[in-house]
Amino acid sequence: MLKPFLKAFNSTDKNKYALTDIRFRATDGKILEVDNGFSKLDSKEVAAWRKRFNARLCSNKLLDRSGVWRYREFLPWARPFDTVVTMPEGNTPIFNMPRSAAYCGMKALLCKHQGLNPTGSFKDNGMTAAVTQAQKLGAKMVACASTGNTSASMAAYAARAGIKSVVFIPDGQIAYGKLSQSLDYGAITIQINGDFDKAMSIVQEVCERGNIYLLNSINPFRIEGQKTIMVEMLHQLDWAAPDWVIVPGGNLGNSGSFGKAFDEMIQLGFIKKLPRIAVVQASGANPLYKSFIDKNTVLTPVQAHTRATAIKIGNPVSFDKALFAVKLTNGIVEQVSETEIALAKSRIGVDGVGCEPASATTVAGCKKLIERGTIKPENTVVCILTGNLLKDPDYTVEFHQDYLFAEADRSVTLTGTGKINTGGFANKPVKLEADADVILEYLLKNRS
Ligand code: F0G
């Protein structure tokens, strides 16, 4: 195994950069990634790694309890692992989802719920790795632009590491649950008058000029942590790859990290069959989908619109990496409407699981791909639910009260345009007199 270094992704720049270089792009502007220098393992070594991962499931050491660092052989750059900042994260369950499966027209459907991480989203898997690196580099301040989950996660992990953090968020465009987190974890929270894409461009300039360590998914160490979501998933499935993994697409770091996970597992000879990756975007924030359909490998940014605010992104940083992931796995990119997202989210809810709107693009996308015949009803499919239901309660309550709007005006309650048809799935709260007879009469009428 070679010593890890940074190299440019999909680039003409063949330079190697030291892990301690604080840079995110190569000379030609392409994003860097960690080259872990993996070489093929023989079958005995593969068996030994798997045995070690199993043994760590019975350990009480914090490093072993983490669903990221349990797989630390995949993160050799972080050796000797004695300064790792962990909550511990990962360990997210894979649920069997019978009602969502029926909704999609499938025999069975699995959902891996990354929203059950310490700060309620998949960002924790990446942030443990990137904040560990920030600490190794002696960073005094870390920053990110965010639609809410990255900022919540960064604020928490930076606080755990004793590093000051600053978040840039689009004013009025992130869910309150997420805003409350970065405030509570002590981050300097800057609300800018612009969208996520604007915040992303400003944070890069501020970090460069202010010597602040950037923790968006342009940071290659974030990707390193996030790739273990796929390692943990395969471990949970006893290393039997599903036919499909479906993931929401926003800034596209997650999709890219899954591609890196599978690429490295192939280099190592760790698995033989690859799942196919389906990236699903909201139709109002669909630059990857558009490029995929047009067979265009160059990103054309869009002006993003969606109530799934987590993925309201028109100029995704990890576009190239996501395209690579789709190509590597013979995958696909799909888009879903606001109504499709809302209805799918309600079905994930009645499975007793729930998620935030962006996560529901996966089940919505699955239904669409089944209808198209791309996914077969008997296929094994794992949808990645990226965020917790409680992140964006407004959306859920508005849906169930039957006043969810595609374009909501948050300054005036209950108004907006493009009312979403809840298709009989809204579970309206009822107001009844505080009288047992009245309540019982109502319940008897509504037993089934
Ligand atoms: N789902 C949720 C809940 C998210 O928060 C995000 C991204 C995505 C999906 C899309 O993942 O960017 O890797 O393609 N949220 C970012 C943030 C952008 O700032 O919290 P991606």
GROMACS .gro file of C-alpha atoms in nm, residues 12-394:
model
  383
   12THR     CA    1  -0.476   1.682  -1.678
   13ASP     CA    2  -0.282   1.785  -1.364
   14LYS     CA    3  -0.077   1.478  -1.272
   15ASN     CA    4   0.092   1.643  -0.972
   16LYS     CA    5   0.075   1.481  -0.632
   17TYR     CA    6  -0.002   1.709  -0.343
   18ALA     CA    7   0.084   1.644   0.021
   19LEU     CA    8  -0.208   1.566   0.254
   20THR     CA    9  -0.102   1.868   0.457
   21ASP     CA   10  -0.141   2.104   0.158
   22ILE     CA   11  -0.442   2.323   0.225
   23ARG     CA   12  -0.579   2.324  -0.126
   24PHE     CA   13  -0.893   2.185  -0.284
   25ARG     CA   14  -0.831   2.234  -0.654
   26ALA     CA   15  -0.554   2.141  -0.893
   27THR     CA   16  -0.384   2.391  -1.121
   28ASP     CA   17  -0.656   2.345  -1.384
   29GLY     CA   18  -0.937   2.402  -1.131
   30LYS     CA   19  -1.041   2.038  -1.095
   31ILE     CA   20  -1.124   1.918  -0.744
   32LEU     CA   21  -0.865   1.715  -0.556
   33GLU     CA   22  -0.926   1.376  -0.401
   34VAL     CA   23  -0.731   1.157  -0.163
   35ASP     CA   24  -0.537   0.882  -0.340
   36ASN     CA   25  -0.516   0.611  -0.076
   37GLY     CA   26  -0.269   0.412  -0.288
   38PHE     CA   27  -0.468   0.092  -0.255
   39SER     CA   28  -0.347  -0.222  -0.427
   40LYS     CA   29  -0.527  -0.551  -0.471
   41LEU     CA   30  -0.574  -0.762  -0.161
   42ASP     CA   31  -0.566  -1.140  -0.188
   43SER     CA   32  -0.872  -1.334  -0.073
   44LYS     CA   33  -0.713  -1.408   0.267
   45GLU     CA   34  -0.657  -1.036   0.330
   46VAL     CA   35  -1.015  -0.955   0.226
   47ALA     CA   36  -1.139  -1.220   0.471
   48ALA     CA   37  -0.914  -1.077   0.745
   49TRP     CA   38  -1.047  -0.722   0.694
   50ARG     CA   39  -1.406  -0.849   0.707
   51LYS     CA   40  -1.333  -1.049   1.022
   52ARG     CA   41  -1.179  -0.743   1.184
   53PHE     CA   42  -1.487  -0.531   1.095
   54ASN     CA   43  -1.710  -0.797   1.253
   55ALA     CA   44  -1.497  -0.812   1.568
   56ARG     CA   45  -1.516  -0.433   1.608
   57LEU     CA   46  -1.897  -0.459   1.625
   58CYS     CA   47  -1.846  -0.621   1.969
   59SER     CA   48  -1.595  -0.362   2.090
   60ASN     CA   49  -1.669  -0.070   2.320
   61LYS     CA   50  -1.383   0.146   2.191
   62LEU     CA   51  -1.520   0.471   2.049
   63LEU     CA   52  -1.324   0.425   1.727
   64ASP     CA   53  -1.475   0.080   1.673
   65ARG     CA   54  -1.825   0.197   1.765
   66SER     CA   55  -1.813   0.461   1.491
   67GLY     CA   56  -1.969   0.345   1.165
   68VAL     CA   57  -1.697   0.545   0.988
   69TRP     CA   58  -1.381   0.453   1.183
   70ARG     CA   59  -1.481   0.087   1.220
   71TYR     CA   60  -1.374   0.077   0.854
   72ARG     CA   61  -1.055   0.277   0.910
   73GLU     CA   62  -0.856   0.057   0.672
   74PHE     CA   63  -1.042   0.258   0.405
   75LEU     CA   64  -0.910   0.582   0.560
   76PRO     CA   65  -0.533   0.515   0.589
   77TRP     CA   66  -0.450   0.887   0.557
   78ALA     CA   67  -0.585   0.946   0.912
   79ARG     CA   68  -0.329   0.715   1.076
   80PRO     CA   69  -0.247   0.680   1.363
   81PHE     CA   70  -0.615   0.756   1.441
   82ASP     CA   71  -0.535   0.885   1.790
   83THR     CA   72  -0.681   1.232   1.729
   84VAL     CA   73  -1.005   1.128   1.560
   85VAL     CA   74  -1.305   1.352   1.640
   86THR     CA   75  -1.603   1.118   1.665
   87MET     CA   76  -1.950   1.126   1.823
   88PRO     CA   77  -1.958   0.827   1.719
   89GLU     CA   78  -2.144   0.857   1.388
   90GLY     CA   79  -2.279   0.610   1.133
   91ASN     CA   80  -2.429   0.283   1.257
   92THR     CA   81  -2.743   0.383   1.074
   93PRO     CA   82  -3.001   0.109   1.030
   94ILE     CA   83  -3.133  -0.040   0.709
   95PHE     CA   84  -3.512  -0.059   0.732
   96ASN     CA   85  -3.743  -0.290   0.546
   97MET     CA   86  -4.012  -0.057   0.405
   98PRO     CA   87  -4.325  -0.257   0.308
   99ARG     CA   88  -4.559   0.039   0.250
  100SER     CA   89  -4.303   0.235   0.052
  101ALA     CA   90  -4.231  -0.081  -0.150
  102ALA     CA   91  -4.602  -0.123  -0.233
  103TYR     CA   92  -4.617   0.245  -0.331
  104CYS     CA   93  -4.326   0.193  -0.572
  105GLY     CA   94  -4.473  -0.133  -0.707
  106MET     CA   95  -4.196  -0.348  -0.560
  107LYS     CA   96  -4.182  -0.670  -0.363
  108ALA     CA   97  -3.948  -0.519  -0.105
  109LEU     CA   98  -3.758  -0.197  -0.052
  110LEU     CA   99  -3.474  -0.113   0.185
  111CYS     CA  100  -3.392   0.231   0.322
  112LYS     CA  101  -3.066   0.310   0.498
  113HIS     CA  102  -3.142   0.603   0.727
  114GLN     CA  103  -2.848   0.840   0.748
  115GLY     CA  104  -3.081   1.082   0.926
  116LEU     CA  105  -3.026   0.876   1.241
  117ASN     CA  106  -2.675   1.016   1.278
  118PRO     CA  107  -2.579   1.232   1.582
  119THR     CA  108  -2.681   1.562   1.417
  120GLY     CA  109  -2.954   1.404   1.205
  121SER     CA  110  -2.797   1.377   0.861
  122PHE     CA  111  -2.539   1.190   0.652
  123LYS     CA  112  -2.307   1.490   0.681
  124ASP     CA  113  -2.174   1.348   1.009
  125ASN     CA  114  -2.007   1.060   0.824
  126GLY     CA  115  -1.800   1.309   0.628
  127MET     CA  116  -1.757   1.567   0.900
  128THR     CA  117  -1.587   1.332   1.146
  129ALA     CA  118  -1.316   1.276   0.885
  130ALA     CA  119  -1.281   1.638   0.772
  131VAL     CA  120  -1.277   1.783   1.126
  132THR     CA  121  -1.018   1.520   1.220
  133GLN     CA  122  -0.805   1.652   0.933
  134ALA     CA  123  -0.877   2.016   1.034
  135GLN     CA  124  -0.744   1.936   1.378
  136LYS     CA  125  -0.436   1.760   1.238
  137LEU     CA  126  -0.367   2.074   1.033
  138GLY     CA  127  -0.405   2.294   1.341
  139ALA     CA  128  -0.697   2.491   1.192
  140LYS     CA  129  -0.814   2.776   1.416
  141MET     CA  130  -1.139   2.832   1.229
  142VAL     CA  131  -1.349   2.622   0.992
  143ALA     CA  132  -1.626   2.732   0.756
  144CYS     CA  133  -1.888   2.606   0.514
  145ALA     CA  134  -2.175   2.724   0.301
  146SER     CA  135  -2.484   2.519   0.360
  147THR     CA  136  -2.849   2.448   0.298
  148GLY     CA  137  -2.853   2.356   0.667
  149ASN     CA  138  -2.726   2.005   0.730
  150THR     CA  139  -2.357   2.057   0.656
  151SER     CA  140  -2.362   2.363   0.882
  152ALA     CA  141  -2.534   2.173   1.166
  153SER     CA  142  -2.285   1.891   1.139
  154MET     CA  143  -1.979   2.112   1.103
  155ALA     CA  144  -2.085   2.327   1.399
  156ALA     CA  145  -2.124   2.019   1.618
  157TYR     CA  146  -1.797   1.849   1.522
  158ALA     CA  147  -1.601   2.175   1.537
  159ALA     CA  148  -1.743   2.235   1.886
  160ARG     CA  149  -1.636   1.885   1.991
  161ALA     CA  150  -1.286   1.959   1.861
  162GLY     CA  151  -1.277   2.304   2.023
  163ILE     CA  152  -1.244   2.481   1.686
  164LYS     CA  153  -1.440   2.799   1.607
  165SER     CA  154  -1.681   2.757   1.316
  166VAL     CA  155  -1.857   2.992   1.076
  167VAL     CA  156  -2.149   2.900   0.855
  168PHE     CA  157  -2.286   3.079   0.548
  169ILE     CA  158  -2.652   3.008   0.482
  170PRO     CA  159  -2.904   3.148   0.235
  171ASP     CA  160  -3.130   3.380   0.435
  172GLY     CA  161  -3.481   3.240   0.487
  173GLN     CA  162  -3.412   2.933   0.274
  174ILE     CA  163  -3.310   2.672   0.528
  175ALA     CA  164  -3.529   2.465   0.757
  176TYR     CA  165  -3.555   2.589   1.115
  177GLY     CA  166  -3.445   2.262   1.275
  178LYS     CA  167  -3.111   2.298   1.099
  179LEU     CA  168  -3.070   2.668   1.177
  180SER     CA  169  -3.136   2.598   1.544
  181GLN     CA  170  -2.854   2.343   1.547
  182SER     CA  171  -2.576   2.568   1.421
  183LEU     CA  172  -2.688   2.843   1.661
  184ASP     CA  173  -2.691   2.606   1.956
  185TYR     CA  174  -2.354   2.449   1.874
  186GLY     CA  175  -2.202   2.796   1.884
  187ALA     CA  176  -2.120   2.861   1.519
  188ILE     CA  177  -2.098   3.215   1.384
  189THR     CA  178  -2.404   3.199   1.160
  190ILE     CA  179  -2.405   3.436   0.863
  191GLN     CA  180  -2.729   3.462   0.670
  192ILE     CA  181  -2.650   3.598   0.326
  193ASN     CA  182  -2.895   3.759   0.089
  194GLY     CA  183  -2.857   3.504  -0.187
  195ASP     CA  184  -2.901   3.135  -0.255
  196PHE     CA  185  -2.674   2.841  -0.167
  197ASP     CA  186  -2.472   2.878  -0.486
  198LYS     CA  187  -2.393   3.239  -0.395
  199ALA     CA  188  -2.301   3.134  -0.038
  200MET     CA  189  -2.073   2.864  -0.180
  201SER     CA  190  -1.881   3.108  -0.397
  202ILE     CA  191  -1.845   3.361  -0.112
  203VAL     CA  192  -1.726   3.107   0.145
  204GLN     CA  193  -1.449   2.990  -0.089
  205GLU     CA  194  -1.321   3.345  -0.128
  206VAL     CA  195  -1.348   3.421   0.245
  207CYS     CA  196  -1.163   3.100   0.338
  208GLU     CA  197  -0.883   3.164   0.092
  209ARG     CA  198  -0.831   3.524   0.197
  210GLY     CA  199  -0.889   3.466   0.569
  211ASN     CA  200  -0.685   3.145   0.614
  212ILE     CA  201  -0.998   2.957   0.727
  213TYR     CA  202  -1.027   2.584   0.662
  214LEU     CA  203  -1.315   2.505   0.426
  215LEU     CA  204  -1.535   2.207   0.516
  216ASN     CA  205  -1.776   2.183   0.225
  217SER     CA  206  -1.768   1.859   0.026
  218ILE     CA  207  -1.509   2.020  -0.203
  219ASN     CA  208  -1.285   1.919   0.090
  220PRO     CA  209  -1.158   1.570  -0.006
  221PHE     CA  210  -1.157   1.447   0.353
  222ARG     CA  211  -1.537   1.491   0.372
  223ILE     CA  212  -1.565   1.250   0.079
  224GLU     CA  213  -1.340   1.001   0.259
  225GLY     CA  214  -1.579   0.983   0.554
  226GLN     CA  215  -1.890   0.970   0.340
  227LYS     CA  216  -1.765   0.680   0.132
  228THR     CA  217  -1.788   0.457   0.442
  229ILE     CA  218  -2.170   0.484   0.415
  230MET     CA  219  -2.137   0.232   0.132
  231VAL     CA  220  -1.889   0.016   0.322
  232GLU     CA  221  -2.122   0.001   0.622
  233MET     CA  222  -2.419  -0.072   0.397
  234LEU     CA  223  -2.238  -0.366   0.235
  235HIS     CA  224  -2.125  -0.494   0.574
  236GLN     CA  225  -2.489  -0.482   0.694
  237LEU     CA  226  -2.589  -0.680   0.384
  238ASP     CA  227  -2.316  -0.941   0.452
  239TRP     CA  228  -2.119  -0.803   0.156
  240ALA     CA  229  -2.391  -0.893  -0.096
  241ALA     CA  230  -2.421  -0.587  -0.321
  242PRO     CA  231  -2.778  -0.472  -0.388
  243ASP     CA  232  -2.881  -0.418  -0.750
  244TRP     CA  233  -2.938  -0.045  -0.694
  245VAL     CA  234  -2.845   0.230  -0.451
  246ILE     CA  235  -3.060   0.542  -0.485
  247VAL     CA  236  -2.929   0.874  -0.353
  248PRO     CA  237  -3.056   1.235  -0.364
  249GLY     CA  238  -2.840   1.477  -0.562
  250GLY     CA  239  -2.767   1.834  -0.446
  251ASN     CA  240  -2.408   1.955  -0.429
  252LEU     CA  241  -2.328   1.596  -0.538
  253GLY     CA  242  -2.060   1.519  -0.279
  254ASN     CA  243  -2.249   1.216  -0.153
  255SER     CA  244  -2.299   1.060  -0.497
  256GLY     CA  245  -1.932   1.124  -0.572
  257SER     CA  246  -1.824   0.964  -0.246
  258PHE     CA  247  -2.024   0.650  -0.324
  259GLY     CA  248  -1.843   0.629  -0.658
  260LYS     CA  249  -1.508   0.655  -0.478
  261ALA     CA  250  -1.614   0.384  -0.231
  262PHE     CA  251  -1.696   0.143  -0.511
  263ASP     CA  252  -1.388   0.236  -0.714
  264GLU     CA  253  -1.163   0.163  -0.416
  265MET     CA  254  -1.345  -0.157  -0.327
  266ILE     CA  255  -1.282  -0.278  -0.680
  267GLN     CA  256  -0.913  -0.176  -0.666
  268LEU     CA  257  -0.886  -0.373  -0.342
  269GLY     CA  258  -1.079  -0.670  -0.478
  270PHE     CA  259  -1.314  -0.624  -0.186
  271ILE     CA  260  -1.637  -0.686  -0.375
  272LYS     CA  261  -1.700  -0.838  -0.717
  273LYS     CA  262  -2.039  -0.696  -0.813
  274LEU     CA  263  -2.114  -0.324  -0.801
  275PRO     CA  264  -2.457  -0.182  -0.722
  276ARG     CA  265  -2.584   0.062  -0.984
  277ILE     CA  266  -2.614   0.417  -0.852
  278ALA     CA  267  -2.927   0.620  -0.929
  279VAL     CA  268  -2.893   0.989  -0.843
  280VAL     CA  269  -3.229   1.164  -0.807
  281GLN     CA  270  -3.269   1.541  -0.824
  282ALA     CA  271  -3.566   1.770  -0.773
  283SER     CA  272  -3.688   1.878  -1.118
  284GLY     CA  273  -3.643   2.243  -1.015
  285ALA     CA  274  -3.276   2.186  -0.921
  286ASN     CA  275  -3.162   1.937  -1.182
  287PRO     CA  276  -2.828   2.029  -1.346
  288LEU     CA  277  -2.690   1.673  -1.327
  289TYR     CA  278  -3.010   1.528  -1.470
  290LYS     CA  279  -3.003   1.772  -1.760
  291SER     CA  280  -2.641   1.694  -1.843
  292PHE     CA  281  -2.706   1.322  -1.818
  293ILE     CA  282  -3.003   1.338  -2.054
  294ASP     CA  283  -2.813   1.562  -2.298
  295LYS     CA  284  -2.503   1.335  -2.273
  296ASN     CA  285  -2.312   1.647  -2.179
  297THR     CA  286  -2.010   1.611  -1.951
  298VAL     CA  287  -1.992   1.985  -1.887
  299LEU     CA  288  -2.201   2.142  -1.612
  300THR     CA  289  -2.457   2.403  -1.708
  301PRO     CA  290  -2.576   2.564  -1.383
  302VAL     CA  291  -2.948   2.625  -1.327
  303GLN     CA  292  -3.142   2.865  -1.105
  304ALA     CA  293  -3.264   2.624  -0.836
  305HIS     CA  294  -3.622   2.603  -0.703
  306THR     CA  295  -3.756   2.337  -0.469
  307ARG     CA  296  -3.922   2.303  -0.130
  308ALA     CA  297  -3.669   2.028  -0.061
  309THR     CA  298  -3.438   2.308   0.052
  310ALA     CA  299  -3.147   2.073   0.130
  311ILE     CA  300  -3.099   2.014  -0.243
  312LYS     CA  301  -3.189   2.361  -0.369
  313ILE     CA  302  -2.858   2.382  -0.555
  314GLY     CA  303  -2.804   2.482  -0.918
  315ASN     CA  304  -2.423   2.483  -0.948
  316PRO     CA  305  -2.301   2.166  -0.774
  317VAL     CA  306  -1.935   2.154  -0.679
  318SER     CA  307  -1.894   1.776  -0.717
  319PHE     CA  308  -2.061   1.747  -1.059
  320ASP     CA  309  -1.764   1.562  -1.217
  321LYS     CA  310  -1.736   1.313  -0.933
  322ALA     CA  311  -2.108   1.234  -0.943
  323LEU     CA  312  -2.096   1.176  -1.319
  324PHE     CA  313  -1.800   0.943  -1.263
  325ALA     CA  314  -1.999   0.748  -1.000
  326VAL     CA  315  -2.292   0.708  -1.238
  327LYS     CA  316  -2.064   0.599  -1.524
  328LEU     CA  317  -1.858   0.359  -1.312
  329THR     CA  318  -2.166   0.176  -1.190
  330ASN     CA  319  -2.367   0.187  -1.512
  331GLY     CA  320  -2.603   0.408  -1.316
  332ILE     CA  321  -2.865   0.664  -1.403
  333VAL     CA  322  -2.984   1.013  -1.312
  334GLU     CA  323  -3.354   1.085  -1.259
  335GLN     CA  324  -3.559   1.390  -1.164
  336VAL     CA  325  -3.881   1.410  -0.962
  337SER     CA  326  -4.144   1.679  -0.920
  338GLU     CA  327  -4.243   1.858  -0.599
  339THR     CA  328  -4.560   1.647  -0.580
  340GLU     CA  329  -4.368   1.324  -0.631
  341ILE     CA  330  -4.132   1.419  -0.347
  342ALA     CA  331  -4.417   1.509  -0.111
  343LEU     CA  332  -4.617   1.190  -0.177
  344ALA     CA  333  -4.311   0.965  -0.143
  345LYS     CA  334  -4.217   1.137   0.182
  346SER     CA  335  -4.561   1.060   0.325
  347ARG     CA  336  -4.519   0.690   0.237
  348ILE     CA  337  -4.179   0.679   0.410
  349GLY     CA  338  -4.360   0.829   0.707
  350VAL     CA  339  -4.630   0.561   0.725
  351ASP     CA  340  -4.355   0.299   0.735
  352GLY     CA  341  -4.282   0.450   1.076
  353VAL     CA  342  -3.951   0.588   0.953
  354GLY     CA  343  -3.991   0.941   0.813
  355CYS     CA  344  -3.731   1.170   0.659
  356GLU     CA  345  -3.679   1.525   0.542
  357PRO     CA  346  -3.805   1.619   0.193
  358ALA     CA  347  -3.474   1.585   0.004
  359SER     CA  348  -3.440   1.225   0.119
  360ALA     CA  349  -3.779   1.136  -0.028
  361THR     CA  350  -3.649   1.199  -0.381
  362THR     CA  351  -3.507   0.846  -0.351
  363VAL     CA  352  -3.837   0.664  -0.304
  364ALA     CA  353  -4.003   0.899  -0.556
  365GLY     CA  354  -3.722   0.820  -0.802
  366CYS     CA  355  -3.751   0.449  -0.733
  367LYS     CA  356  -4.123   0.454  -0.818
  368LYS     CA  357  -4.051   0.636  -1.142
  369LEU     CA  358  -3.769   0.401  -1.242
  370ILE     CA  359  -3.991   0.098  -1.170
  371GLU     CA  360  -4.266   0.246  -1.387
  372ARG     CA  361  -4.011   0.301  -1.664
  373GLY     CA  362  -3.887  -0.058  -1.634
  374THR     CA  363  -3.530   0.053  -1.549
  375ILE     CA  364  -3.557  -0.103  -1.203
  376LYS     CA  365  -3.732  -0.440  -1.186
  377PRO     CA  366  -3.984  -0.507  -0.905
  378GLU     CA  367  -3.775  -0.802  -0.783
  379ASN     CA  368  -3.447  -0.603  -0.769
  380THR     CA  369  -3.276  -0.535  -0.436
  381VAL     CA  370  -3.284  -0.159  -0.388
  382VAL     CA  371  -3.143   0.052  -0.105
  383CYS     CA  372  -3.265   0.411  -0.085
  384ILE     CA  373  -3.039   0.641   0.114
  385LEU     CA  374  -3.248   0.861   0.343
  386THR     CA  375  -3.015   1.150   0.407
  387GLY     CA  376  -3.189   1.361   0.671
  388ASN     CA  377  -3.412   1.325   0.974
  389LEU     CA  378  -3.787   1.398   0.966
  390LEU     CA  379  -3.747   1.653   1.248
  391LYS     CA  380  -3.512   1.874   1.045
  392ASP     CA  381  -3.799   2.035   0.855
  393PRO     CA  382  -4.123   1.996   1.053
  394ASP     CA  383  -4.289   2.291   0.873
   0.00000   0.00000   0.00000
